[in-house]
Coordinates of C-alpha atoms and ligand atoms in Angstrom, one line a residue:
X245 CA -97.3 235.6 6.5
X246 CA -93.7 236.6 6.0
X247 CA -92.3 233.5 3.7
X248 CA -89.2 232.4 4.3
X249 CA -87.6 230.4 1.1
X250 CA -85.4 227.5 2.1
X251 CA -85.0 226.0 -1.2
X252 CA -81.0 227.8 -1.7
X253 CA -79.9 225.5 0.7
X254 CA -76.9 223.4 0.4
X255 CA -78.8 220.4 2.1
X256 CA -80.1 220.2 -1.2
X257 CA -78.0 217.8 -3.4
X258 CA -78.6 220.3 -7.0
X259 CA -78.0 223.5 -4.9
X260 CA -74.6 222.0 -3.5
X261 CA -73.4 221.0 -6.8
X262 CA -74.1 224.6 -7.9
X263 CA -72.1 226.1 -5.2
X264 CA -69.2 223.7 -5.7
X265 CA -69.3 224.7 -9.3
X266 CA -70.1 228.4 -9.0
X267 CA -72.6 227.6 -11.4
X268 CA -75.5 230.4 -10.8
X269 CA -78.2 228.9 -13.1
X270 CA -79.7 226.4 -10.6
X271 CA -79.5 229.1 -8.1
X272 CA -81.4 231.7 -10.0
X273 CA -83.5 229.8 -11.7
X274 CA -84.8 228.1 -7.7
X275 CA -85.0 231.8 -6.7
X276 CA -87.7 232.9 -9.1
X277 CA -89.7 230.1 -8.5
X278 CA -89.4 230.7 -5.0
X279 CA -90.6 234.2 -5.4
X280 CA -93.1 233.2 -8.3
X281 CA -94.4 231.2 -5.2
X282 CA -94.6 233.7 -2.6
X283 CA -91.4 234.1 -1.1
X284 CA -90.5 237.4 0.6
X285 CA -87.0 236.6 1.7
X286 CA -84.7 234.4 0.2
X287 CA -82.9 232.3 3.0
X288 CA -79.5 231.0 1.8
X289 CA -77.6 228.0 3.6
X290 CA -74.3 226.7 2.2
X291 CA -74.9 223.5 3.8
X292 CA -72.0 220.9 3.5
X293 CA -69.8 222.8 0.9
X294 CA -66.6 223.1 0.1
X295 CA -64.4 225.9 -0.5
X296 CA -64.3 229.2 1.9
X297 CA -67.4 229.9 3.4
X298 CA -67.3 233.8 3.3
X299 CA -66.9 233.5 -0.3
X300 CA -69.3 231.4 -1.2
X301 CA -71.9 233.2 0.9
X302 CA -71.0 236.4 -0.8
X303 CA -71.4 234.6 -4.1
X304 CA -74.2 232.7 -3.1
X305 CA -75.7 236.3 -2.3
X306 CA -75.1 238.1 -5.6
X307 CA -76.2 235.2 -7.1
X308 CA -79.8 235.5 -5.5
X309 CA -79.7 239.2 -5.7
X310 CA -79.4 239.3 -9.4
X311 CA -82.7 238.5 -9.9
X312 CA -84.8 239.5 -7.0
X313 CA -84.7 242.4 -4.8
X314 CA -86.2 240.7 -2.0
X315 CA -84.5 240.2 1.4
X316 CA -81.7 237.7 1.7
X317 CA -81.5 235.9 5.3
X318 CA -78.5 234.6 5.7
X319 CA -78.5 231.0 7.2
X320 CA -76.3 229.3 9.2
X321 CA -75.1 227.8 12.9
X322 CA -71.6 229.4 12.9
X323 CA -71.9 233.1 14.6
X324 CA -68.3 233.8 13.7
X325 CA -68.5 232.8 10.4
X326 CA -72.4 235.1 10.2
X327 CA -70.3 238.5 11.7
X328 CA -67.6 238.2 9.2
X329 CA -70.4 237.6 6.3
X330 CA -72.8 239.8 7.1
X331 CA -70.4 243.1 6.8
X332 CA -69.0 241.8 3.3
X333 CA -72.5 240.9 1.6
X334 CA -74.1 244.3 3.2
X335 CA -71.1 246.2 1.3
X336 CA -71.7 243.9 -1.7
X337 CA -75.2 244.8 -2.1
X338 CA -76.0 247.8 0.1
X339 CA -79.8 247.9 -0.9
X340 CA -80.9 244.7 -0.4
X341 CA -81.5 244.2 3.3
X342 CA -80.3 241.3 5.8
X343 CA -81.7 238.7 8.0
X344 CA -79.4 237.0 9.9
X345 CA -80.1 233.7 10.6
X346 CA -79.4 232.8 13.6
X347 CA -78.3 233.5 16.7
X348 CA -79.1 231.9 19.8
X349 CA -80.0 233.1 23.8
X350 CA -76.2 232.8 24.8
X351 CA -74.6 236.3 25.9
X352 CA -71.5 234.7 23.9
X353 CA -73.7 234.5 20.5
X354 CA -76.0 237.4 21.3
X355 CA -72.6 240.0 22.1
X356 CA -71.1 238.5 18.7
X357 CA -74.3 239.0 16.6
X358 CA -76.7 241.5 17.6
X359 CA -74.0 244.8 16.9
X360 CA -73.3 243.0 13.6
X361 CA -77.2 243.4 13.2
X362 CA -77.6 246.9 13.8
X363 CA -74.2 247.9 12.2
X364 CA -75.9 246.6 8.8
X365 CA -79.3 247.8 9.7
X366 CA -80.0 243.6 9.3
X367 CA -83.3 241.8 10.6
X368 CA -81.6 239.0 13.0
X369 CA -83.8 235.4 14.4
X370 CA -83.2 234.4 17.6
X371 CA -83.4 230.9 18.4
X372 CA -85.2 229.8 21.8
X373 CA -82.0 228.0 22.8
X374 CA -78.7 228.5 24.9
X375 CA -75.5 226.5 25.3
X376 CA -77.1 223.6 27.0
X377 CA -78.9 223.3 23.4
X378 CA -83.0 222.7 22.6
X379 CA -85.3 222.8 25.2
X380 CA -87.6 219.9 26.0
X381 CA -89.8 222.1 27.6
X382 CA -92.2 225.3 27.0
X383 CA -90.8 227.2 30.6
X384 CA -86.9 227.4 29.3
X385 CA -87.9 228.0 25.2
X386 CA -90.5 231.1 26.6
X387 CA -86.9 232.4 28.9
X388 CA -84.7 231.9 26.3
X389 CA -87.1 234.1 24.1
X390 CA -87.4 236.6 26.1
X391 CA -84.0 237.1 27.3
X392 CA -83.4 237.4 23.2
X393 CA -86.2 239.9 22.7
X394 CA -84.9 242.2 24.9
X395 CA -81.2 241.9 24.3
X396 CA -81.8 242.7 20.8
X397 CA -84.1 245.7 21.7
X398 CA -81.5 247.0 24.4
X399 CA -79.0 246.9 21.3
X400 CA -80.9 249.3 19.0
X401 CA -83.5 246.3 17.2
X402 CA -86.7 247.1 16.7
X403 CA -89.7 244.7 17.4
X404 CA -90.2 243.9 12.8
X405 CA -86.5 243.1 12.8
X406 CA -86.8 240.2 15.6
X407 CA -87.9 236.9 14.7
X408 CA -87.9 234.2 17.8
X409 CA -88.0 230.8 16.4
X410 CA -88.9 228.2 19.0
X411 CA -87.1 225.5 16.8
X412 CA -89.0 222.5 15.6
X413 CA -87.7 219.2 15.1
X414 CA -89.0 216.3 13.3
X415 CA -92.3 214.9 14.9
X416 CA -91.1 211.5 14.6
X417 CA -88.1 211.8 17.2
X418 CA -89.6 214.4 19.7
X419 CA -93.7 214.2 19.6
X420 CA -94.1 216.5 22.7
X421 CA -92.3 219.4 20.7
X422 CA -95.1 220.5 17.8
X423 CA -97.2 221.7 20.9
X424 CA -94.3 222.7 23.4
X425 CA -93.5 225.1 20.1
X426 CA -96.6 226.6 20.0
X427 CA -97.3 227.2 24.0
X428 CA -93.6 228.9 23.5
X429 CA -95.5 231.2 20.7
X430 CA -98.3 231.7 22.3
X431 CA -96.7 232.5 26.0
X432 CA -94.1 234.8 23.6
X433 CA -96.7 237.0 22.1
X434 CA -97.8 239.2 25.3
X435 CA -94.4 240.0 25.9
X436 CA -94.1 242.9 23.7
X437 CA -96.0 245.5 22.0
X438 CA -96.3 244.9 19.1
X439 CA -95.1 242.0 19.1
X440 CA -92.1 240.2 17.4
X441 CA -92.3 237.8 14.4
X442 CA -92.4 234.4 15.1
X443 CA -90.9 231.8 13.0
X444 CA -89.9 228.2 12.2
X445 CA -87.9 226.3 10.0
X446 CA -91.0 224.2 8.7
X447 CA -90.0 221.5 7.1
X448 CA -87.7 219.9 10.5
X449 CA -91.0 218.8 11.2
X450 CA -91.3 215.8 9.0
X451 CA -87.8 215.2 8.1
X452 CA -87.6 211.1 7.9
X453 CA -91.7 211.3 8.0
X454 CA -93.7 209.6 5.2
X455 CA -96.4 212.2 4.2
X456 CA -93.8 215.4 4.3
X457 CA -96.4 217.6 2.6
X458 CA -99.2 216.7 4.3
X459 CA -97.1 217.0 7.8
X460 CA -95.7 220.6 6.7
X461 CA -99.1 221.8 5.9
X462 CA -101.1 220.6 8.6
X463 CA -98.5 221.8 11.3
X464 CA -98.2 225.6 9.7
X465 CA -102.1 226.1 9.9
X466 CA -101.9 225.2 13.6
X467 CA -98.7 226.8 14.4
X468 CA -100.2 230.4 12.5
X469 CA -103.0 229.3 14.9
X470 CA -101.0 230.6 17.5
X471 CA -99.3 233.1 16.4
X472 CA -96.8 232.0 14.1
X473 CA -96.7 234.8 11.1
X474 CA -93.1 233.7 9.3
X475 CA -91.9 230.5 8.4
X476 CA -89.0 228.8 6.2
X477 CA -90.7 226.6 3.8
X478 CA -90.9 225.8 0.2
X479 CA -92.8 228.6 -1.6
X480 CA -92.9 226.3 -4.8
X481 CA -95.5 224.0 -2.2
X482 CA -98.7 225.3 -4.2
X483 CA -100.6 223.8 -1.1
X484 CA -98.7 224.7 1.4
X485 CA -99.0 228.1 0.7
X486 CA -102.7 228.0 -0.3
X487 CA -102.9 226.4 3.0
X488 CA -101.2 229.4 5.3
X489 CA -103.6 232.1 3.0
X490 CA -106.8 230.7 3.9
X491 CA -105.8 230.3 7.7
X492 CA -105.0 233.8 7.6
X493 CA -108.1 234.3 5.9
X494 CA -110.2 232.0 8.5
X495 CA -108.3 234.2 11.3
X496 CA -109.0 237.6 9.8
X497 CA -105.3 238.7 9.2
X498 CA -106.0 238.4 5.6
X499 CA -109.2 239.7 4.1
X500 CA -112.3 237.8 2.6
X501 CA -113.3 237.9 -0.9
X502 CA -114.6 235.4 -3.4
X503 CA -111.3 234.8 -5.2
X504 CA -109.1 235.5 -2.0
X505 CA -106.0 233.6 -3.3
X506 CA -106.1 235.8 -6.7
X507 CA -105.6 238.7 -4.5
X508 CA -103.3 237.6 -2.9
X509 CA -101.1 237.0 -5.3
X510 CA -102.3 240.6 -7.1
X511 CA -101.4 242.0 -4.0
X512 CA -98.0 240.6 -3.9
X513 CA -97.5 241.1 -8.0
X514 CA -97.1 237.2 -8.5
Ligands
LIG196 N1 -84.7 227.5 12.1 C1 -84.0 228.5 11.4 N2 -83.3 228.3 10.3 C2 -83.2 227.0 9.8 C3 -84.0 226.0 10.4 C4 -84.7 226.3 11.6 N3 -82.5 226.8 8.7 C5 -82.3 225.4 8.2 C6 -83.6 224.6 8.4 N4 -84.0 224.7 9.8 C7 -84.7 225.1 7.6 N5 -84.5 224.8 6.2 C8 -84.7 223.5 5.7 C9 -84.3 223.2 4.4 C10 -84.5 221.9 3.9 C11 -85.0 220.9 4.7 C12 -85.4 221.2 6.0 C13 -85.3 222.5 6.5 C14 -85.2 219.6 4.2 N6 -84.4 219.2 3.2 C15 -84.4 217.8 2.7 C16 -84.2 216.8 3.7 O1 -83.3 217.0 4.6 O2 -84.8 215.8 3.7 C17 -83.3 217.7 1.6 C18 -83.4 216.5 0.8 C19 -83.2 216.6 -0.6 O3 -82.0 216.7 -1.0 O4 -84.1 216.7 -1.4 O5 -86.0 218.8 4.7 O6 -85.4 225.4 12.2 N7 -84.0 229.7 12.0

Protein backbone atom coordinates (compact mmCIF):
# COMPACT_ATOMS: atom_id res chain seq x y z
CA UNK A 1 0.00 0.00 0.00
CA UNK A 2 1.52 3.20 -1.28
CA UNK A 3 0.09 5.94 1.32
CA UNK A 4 -0.85 8.97 0.09
CA UNK A 5 -0.95 11.91 2.98
CA UNK A 6 -3.71 14.37 2.44
CA UNK A 7 -3.39 16.12 5.69
CA UNK A 8 -1.10 19.39 3.93
CA UNK A 9 -4.11 20.39 2.42
CA UNK A 10 -5.41 23.85 2.38
CA UNK A 11 -9.08 22.41 2.81
CA UNK A 12 -7.88 22.22 6.09
CA UNK A 13 -8.71 25.38 8.17
CA UNK A 14 -4.99 25.17 10.46
CA UNK A 15 -3.05 24.26 7.15
CA UNK A 16 -4.58 27.36 5.38
CA UNK A 17 -3.77 29.72 8.05
CA UNK A 18 -0.22 28.34 7.92
CA UNK A 19 0.12 29.10 4.28
CA UNK A 20 -1.44 32.57 4.55
CA UNK A 21 1.09 33.19 7.26
CA UNK A 22 4.12 31.31 5.88
CA UNK A 23 4.20 29.90 9.15
CA UNK A 24 6.07 26.28 8.56
CA UNK A 25 5.46 24.83 12.13
CA UNK A 26 1.88 23.46 11.48
CA UNK A 27 3.15 22.21 8.23
CA UNK A 28 6.06 20.29 9.57
CA UNK A 29 4.90 19.29 12.50
CA UNK A 30 1.46 17.45 10.25
CA UNK A 31 4.21 15.98 8.06
CA UNK A 32 5.93 13.92 10.66
CA UNK A 33 2.96 12.65 12.00
CA UNK A 34 1.92 11.81 8.70
CA UNK A 35 5.05 9.89 8.05
CA UNK A 36 5.19 8.60 11.88
CA UNK A 37 1.88 7.10 10.45
CA UNK A 38 2.81 5.52 7.41
CA UNK A 39 2.94 7.94 4.79
CA UNK A 40 5.17 7.45 1.71
CA UNK A 41 4.34 10.58 -0.14
CA UNK A 42 3.37 13.70 1.07
CA UNK A 43 0.49 15.16 -1.06
CA UNK A 44 0.30 18.97 -0.88
CA UNK A 45 -2.93 21.05 -1.84
CA UNK A 46 -3.08 24.81 -1.39
CA UNK A 47 -6.64 24.65 -1.32
CA UNK A 48 -8.45 28.15 -1.11
CA UNK A 49 -5.34 30.44 -0.41
CA UNK A 50 -4.24 33.46 -1.02
CA UNK A 51 -1.27 34.90 -2.39
CA UNK A 52 0.51 33.47 -5.78
CA UNK A 53 0.05 30.01 -6.20
CA UNK A 54 3.59 29.04 -7.68
CA UNK A 55 5.00 30.49 -4.64
CA UNK A 56 3.23 29.11 -2.21
CA UNK A 57 3.59 25.65 -3.78
CA UNK A 58 7.26 26.11 -3.84
CA UNK A 59 7.18 27.15 -0.19
CA UNK A 60 4.71 24.78 0.72
CA UNK A 61 7.27 22.13 -0.81
CA UNK A 62 10.47 23.19 1.08
CA UNK A 63 8.45 23.30 3.89
CA UNK A 64 7.60 19.46 3.67
CA UNK A 65 10.97 18.63 2.42
CA UNK A 66 12.79 19.92 5.38
CA UNK A 67 11.84 17.17 7.31
CA UNK A 68 11.14 14.22 5.26
CA UNK A 69 12.73 12.90 2.15
CA UNK A 70 9.80 11.20 1.05
CA UNK A 71 7.95 11.99 -2.27
CA UNK A 72 6.00 15.15 -2.57
CA UNK A 73 2.74 14.81 -4.90
CA UNK A 74 1.74 17.84 -5.87
CA UNK A 75 -2.03 18.44 -5.77
CA UNK A 76 -4.20 20.40 -7.60
CA UNK A 77 -7.08 20.87 -10.59
CA UNK A 78 -5.28 23.65 -12.46
CA UNK A 79 -2.79 21.87 -15.26
CA UNK A 80 -1.36 25.26 -16.06
CA UNK A 81 -0.77 26.24 -12.83
CA UNK A 82 0.91 22.07 -12.16
CA UNK A 83 3.47 22.68 -15.47
CA UNK A 84 4.71 25.91 -14.25
CA UNK A 85 5.15 24.36 -10.51
CA UNK A 86 6.46 21.32 -11.23
CA UNK A 87 9.71 22.66 -13.09
CA UNK A 88 10.39 25.30 -10.14
CA UNK A 89 9.94 22.77 -7.09
CA UNK A 90 12.01 19.94 -9.15
CA UNK A 91 14.87 22.71 -9.42
CA UNK A 92 14.24 23.64 -5.77
CA UNK A 93 14.76 20.20 -4.50
CA UNK A 94 16.33 18.06 -7.19
CA UNK A 95 16.37 14.85 -5.00
CA UNK A 96 13.19 14.55 -3.74
CA UNK A 97 10.91 13.13 -6.53
CA UNK A 98 7.43 14.38 -7.89
CA UNK A 99 3.98 13.13 -8.30
CA UNK A 100 1.89 15.18 -10.06
CA UNK A 101 -1.47 15.22 -9.08
CA UNK A 102 -3.55 15.35 -11.48
CA UNK A 103 -4.22 15.31 -14.86
CA UNK A 104 -7.09 14.12 -16.53
CA UNK A 105 -8.03 11.88 -20.06
CA UNK A 106 -8.33 15.18 -22.17
CA UNK A 107 -5.52 15.46 -25.10
CA UNK A 108 -5.60 19.29 -23.88
CA UNK A 109 -4.54 18.23 -20.13
CA UNK A 110 -2.61 15.11 -21.05
CA UNK A 111 -0.32 17.30 -24.01
CA UNK A 112 0.17 20.01 -21.10
CA UNK A 113 1.14 17.54 -18.33
CA UNK A 114 2.67 14.34 -19.27
CA UNK A 115 6.23 16.17 -20.98
CA UNK A 116 6.22 18.23 -17.72
CA UNK A 117 6.20 14.62 -16.15
CA UNK A 118 9.03 13.13 -17.90
CA UNK A 119 11.00 16.40 -18.13
CA UNK A 120 11.25 16.18 -14.13
CA UNK A 121 11.42 12.40 -14.14
CA UNK A 122 7.89 12.99 -11.86
CA UNK A 123 5.27 10.13 -11.04
CA UNK A 124 1.98 11.77 -12.63
CA UNK A 125 -2.16 10.37 -11.57
CA UNK A 126 -4.41 10.33 -14.17
CA UNK A 127 -7.85 10.89 -13.36
CA UNK A 128 -10.65 8.55 -15.21
CA UNK A 129 -12.26 11.71 -16.47
CA UNK A 130 -12.42 14.07 -19.71
CA UNK A 131 -13.99 17.42 -20.43
CA UNK A 132 -17.49 16.32 -20.12
CA UNK A 133 -16.37 15.68 -16.32
CA UNK A 134 -17.00 12.30 -13.92
CA UNK A 135 -18.38 9.49 -15.24
CA UNK A 136 -21.60 7.86 -13.93
CA UNK A 137 -20.63 4.77 -15.37
CA UNK A 138 -17.85 1.96 -15.21
CA UNK A 139 -17.65 1.64 -19.50
CA UNK A 140 -16.42 5.60 -19.96
CA UNK A 141 -14.16 5.65 -16.33
CA UNK A 142 -12.35 2.01 -17.80
CA UNK A 143 -11.85 4.34 -21.50
CA UNK A 144 -10.79 7.23 -19.97
CA UNK A 145 -8.11 5.00 -18.09
CA UNK A 146 -6.94 3.47 -20.61
CA UNK A 147 -6.60 6.16 -23.07
CA UNK A 148 -4.41 7.80 -20.00
CA UNK A 149 -2.26 4.63 -19.52
CA UNK A 150 -1.10 4.61 -22.79
CA UNK A 151 -0.69 8.27 -23.47
CA UNK A 152 1.62 8.50 -20.58
CA UNK A 153 3.57 5.25 -21.68
CA UNK A 154 3.80 6.59 -25.44
CA UNK A 155 5.41 9.75 -23.66
CA UNK A 156 8.37 7.99 -21.95
CA UNK A 157 6.24 6.89 -18.30
CA UNK A 158 6.77 3.83 -17.06
CA UNK A 159 3.95 1.60 -15.58
CA UNK A 160 5.30 2.61 -11.24
CA UNK A 161 5.06 6.17 -12.26
CA UNK A 162 1.19 5.91 -13.37
CA UNK A 163 -1.50 6.06 -10.94
CA UNK A 164 -5.25 5.90 -12.52
CA UNK A 165 -7.62 7.22 -9.96
CA UNK A 166 -11.22 6.32 -10.82
CA UNK A 167 -12.39 9.37 -8.55
CA UNK A 168 -14.65 8.73 -5.67
CA UNK A 169 -17.21 10.98 -4.51
CA UNK A 170 -19.03 11.08 -1.32
CA UNK A 171 -21.47 7.95 -0.86
CA UNK A 172 -24.14 10.08 0.23
CA UNK A 173 -24.75 12.03 -3.13
CA UNK A 174 -23.80 9.25 -5.71
CA UNK A 175 -24.38 5.61 -4.11
CA UNK A 176 -23.86 3.67 -7.45
CA UNK A 177 -20.15 5.17 -7.61
CA UNK A 178 -18.21 3.04 -4.57
CA UNK A 179 -18.84 -0.02 -6.82
CA UNK A 180 -18.70 1.68 -10.40
CA UNK A 181 -15.05 2.59 -8.87
CA UNK A 182 -14.07 -0.63 -8.21
CA UNK A 183 -15.37 -2.51 -11.55
CA UNK A 184 -13.30 0.58 -13.16
CA UNK A 185 -10.14 -0.98 -11.00
CA UNK A 186 -10.82 -4.14 -11.49
CA UNK A 187 -11.66 -3.95 -15.53
CA UNK A 188 -8.17 -1.48 -15.39
CA UNK A 189 -5.88 -4.15 -14.03
CA UNK A 190 -5.49 -6.62 -17.16
CA UNK A 191 -4.70 -3.85 -19.23
CA UNK A 192 -1.05 -3.74 -18.62
CA UNK A 193 1.72 -5.74 -17.49
CA UNK A 194 2.53 -5.02 -14.69
CA UNK A 195 0.08 -3.12 -14.06
CA UNK A 196 -0.34 0.60 -13.03
CA UNK A 197 -1.09 1.84 -9.46
CA UNK A 198 -4.43 2.47 -8.69
CA UNK A 199 -5.61 5.20 -6.45
CA UNK A 200 -8.24 7.32 -4.70
CA UNK A 201 -8.67 10.32 -2.83
CA UNK A 202 -10.25 8.35 0.14
CA UNK A 203 -11.79 10.39 2.29
CA UNK A 204 -14.44 12.04 -0.81
CA UNK A 205 -16.17 9.12 0.22
CA UNK A 206 -17.83 10.26 3.35
CA UNK A 207 -17.54 13.90 3.08
CA UNK A 208 -20.98 15.20 4.72
CA UNK A 209 -21.42 11.43 6.05
CA UNK A 210 -21.86 10.80 9.87
CA UNK A 211 -19.44 7.89 10.68
CA UNK A 212 -16.34 9.32 8.35
CA UNK A 213 -13.95 6.79 9.98
CA UNK A 214 -15.92 4.01 9.84
CA UNK A 215 -16.95 4.93 6.00
CA UNK A 216 -13.09 5.53 5.02
CA UNK A 217 -12.12 2.27 6.56
CA UNK A 218 -14.63 0.02 5.40
CA UNK A 219 -14.50 1.30 1.69
CA UNK A 220 -10.32 1.07 1.46
CA UNK A 221 -10.50 -2.79 2.56
CA UNK A 222 -12.99 -3.39 -0.31
CA UNK A 223 -11.54 -1.05 -2.74
CA UNK A 224 -7.66 -2.85 -2.04
CA UNK A 225 -10.13 -5.84 -2.58
CA UNK A 226 -9.89 -5.06 -6.07
CA UNK A 227 -7.02 -3.84 -6.77
CA UNK A 228 -6.56 -0.61 -5.24
CA UNK A 229 -2.74 -0.48 -3.88
CA UNK A 230 -2.47 3.62 -3.24
CA UNK A 231 -4.69 5.83 -1.65
CA UNK A 232 -4.83 9.61 -0.23
CA UNK A 233 -5.87 9.33 3.27
CA UNK A 234 -4.92 10.33 6.75
CA UNK A 235 -1.92 8.32 7.84
CA UNK A 236 -2.44 9.69 11.52
CA UNK A 237 -6.02 7.25 11.20
CA UNK A 238 -4.38 4.46 13.52
CA UNK A 239 -7.28 2.27 12.21
CA UNK A 240 -7.45 3.12 9.01
CA UNK A 241 -4.20 2.05 8.40
CA UNK A 242 -4.24 -0.98 10.62
CA UNK A 243 -7.21 -1.69 8.52
CA UNK A 244 -5.34 -1.55 4.80
CA UNK A 245 -2.29 -3.87 6.60
CA UNK A 246 -4.34 -6.72 7.56
CA UNK A 247 -6.29 -6.69 4.07
CA UNK A 248 -3.07 -6.88 2.59
CA UNK A 249 -2.23 -9.39 4.91
CA UNK A 250 -5.71 -11.45 4.41
CA UNK A 251 -4.84 -11.05 0.48
CA UNK A 252 -1.17 -12.27 0.67
CA UNK A 253 0.45 -8.97 -0.62
CA UNK A 254 1.77 -8.51 2.78
CA UNK A 255 3.24 -11.43 4.80
CA UNK A 256 1.83 -13.30 7.84
CA UNK A 257 3.44 -13.30 11.13
CA UNK A 258 2.26 -13.19 14.71
CA UNK A 259 2.96 -9.44 15.30
CA UNK A 260 2.41 -8.48 11.50
CA UNK A 261 1.64 -4.74 12.14
CA UNK A 262 5.18 -4.50 14.23
CA UNK A 263 6.71 -5.51 11.06
CA UNK A 264 5.31 -3.44 9.31
CA UNK A 265 6.15 -0.59 10.73
CA UNK A 266 10.04 -2.21 11.35
CA UNK A 267 9.99 -2.60 7.83
CA UNK A 268 9.11 0.87 6.97
CA UNK A 269 11.51 2.28 10.14
CA UNK A 270 8.28 3.85 11.89
N1 LIG B 1 -8.10 12.31 -6.24
C1 LIG B 1 -6.90 12.88 -6.35
N2 LIG B 1 -6.50 13.91 -5.58
C2 LIG B 1 -7.35 14.43 -4.67
C3 LIG B 1 -8.62 13.87 -4.50
C4 LIG B 1 -9.00 12.78 -5.33
N3 LIG B 1 -6.95 15.47 -3.89
C5 LIG B 1 -7.89 16.13 -3.02
C6 LIG B 1 -8.88 15.13 -2.45
N4 LIG B 1 -9.45 14.37 -3.52
C7 LIG B 1 -8.17 14.18 -1.48
N5 LIG B 1 -7.81 14.85 -0.26
C8 LIG B 1 -8.76 15.15 0.69
C9 LIG B 1 -8.37 15.95 1.75
C10 LIG B 1 -9.27 16.27 2.73
C11 LIG B 1 -10.57 15.81 2.66
C12 LIG B 1 -10.96 15.00 1.61
C13 LIG B 1 -10.05 14.67 0.62
C14 LIG B 1 -11.58 16.18 3.69
N6 LIG B 1 -11.39 17.32 4.37
C15 LIG B 1 -12.29 17.80 5.38
C16 LIG B 1 -13.69 18.02 4.78
O1 LIG B 1 -13.77 18.55 3.66
O2 LIG B 1 -14.66 17.67 5.42
C17 LIG B 1 -11.75 19.12 5.92
C18 LIG B 1 -12.54 19.59 7.09
C19 LIG B 1 -11.68 20.18 8.18
O3 LIG B 1 -11.31 21.36 8.08
O4 LIG B 1 -11.38 19.46 9.14
O5 LIG B 1 -12.55 15.49 3.87
O6 LIG B 1 -10.12 12.23 -5.26
N7 LIG B 1 -6.04 12.38 -7.26
Amino acid sequence: MIIFSERVNGMYRDVRKAINEKDKTIVQELTKEQVAGGADVMDVNLGPTKGDPVENFVWLSQAVAEVTDKPISLDSAKPKLLAEVVPKVHAALPDTKLIINSSTADPGCMGTLLPVAAEAGAGIIGLTMDKEGVPGNVDKRVECGGTFLVTAMENGLTPDDIYLDPIILPVNVAQKQPWNVMEAIRQLSVFSDPPPHFMLGLSNVSQQCLMRNLINRTYLVMAITAGLDSAIMDAADTELVEAAITAEVLLDKNLYSDDYIKAWKMQKGI
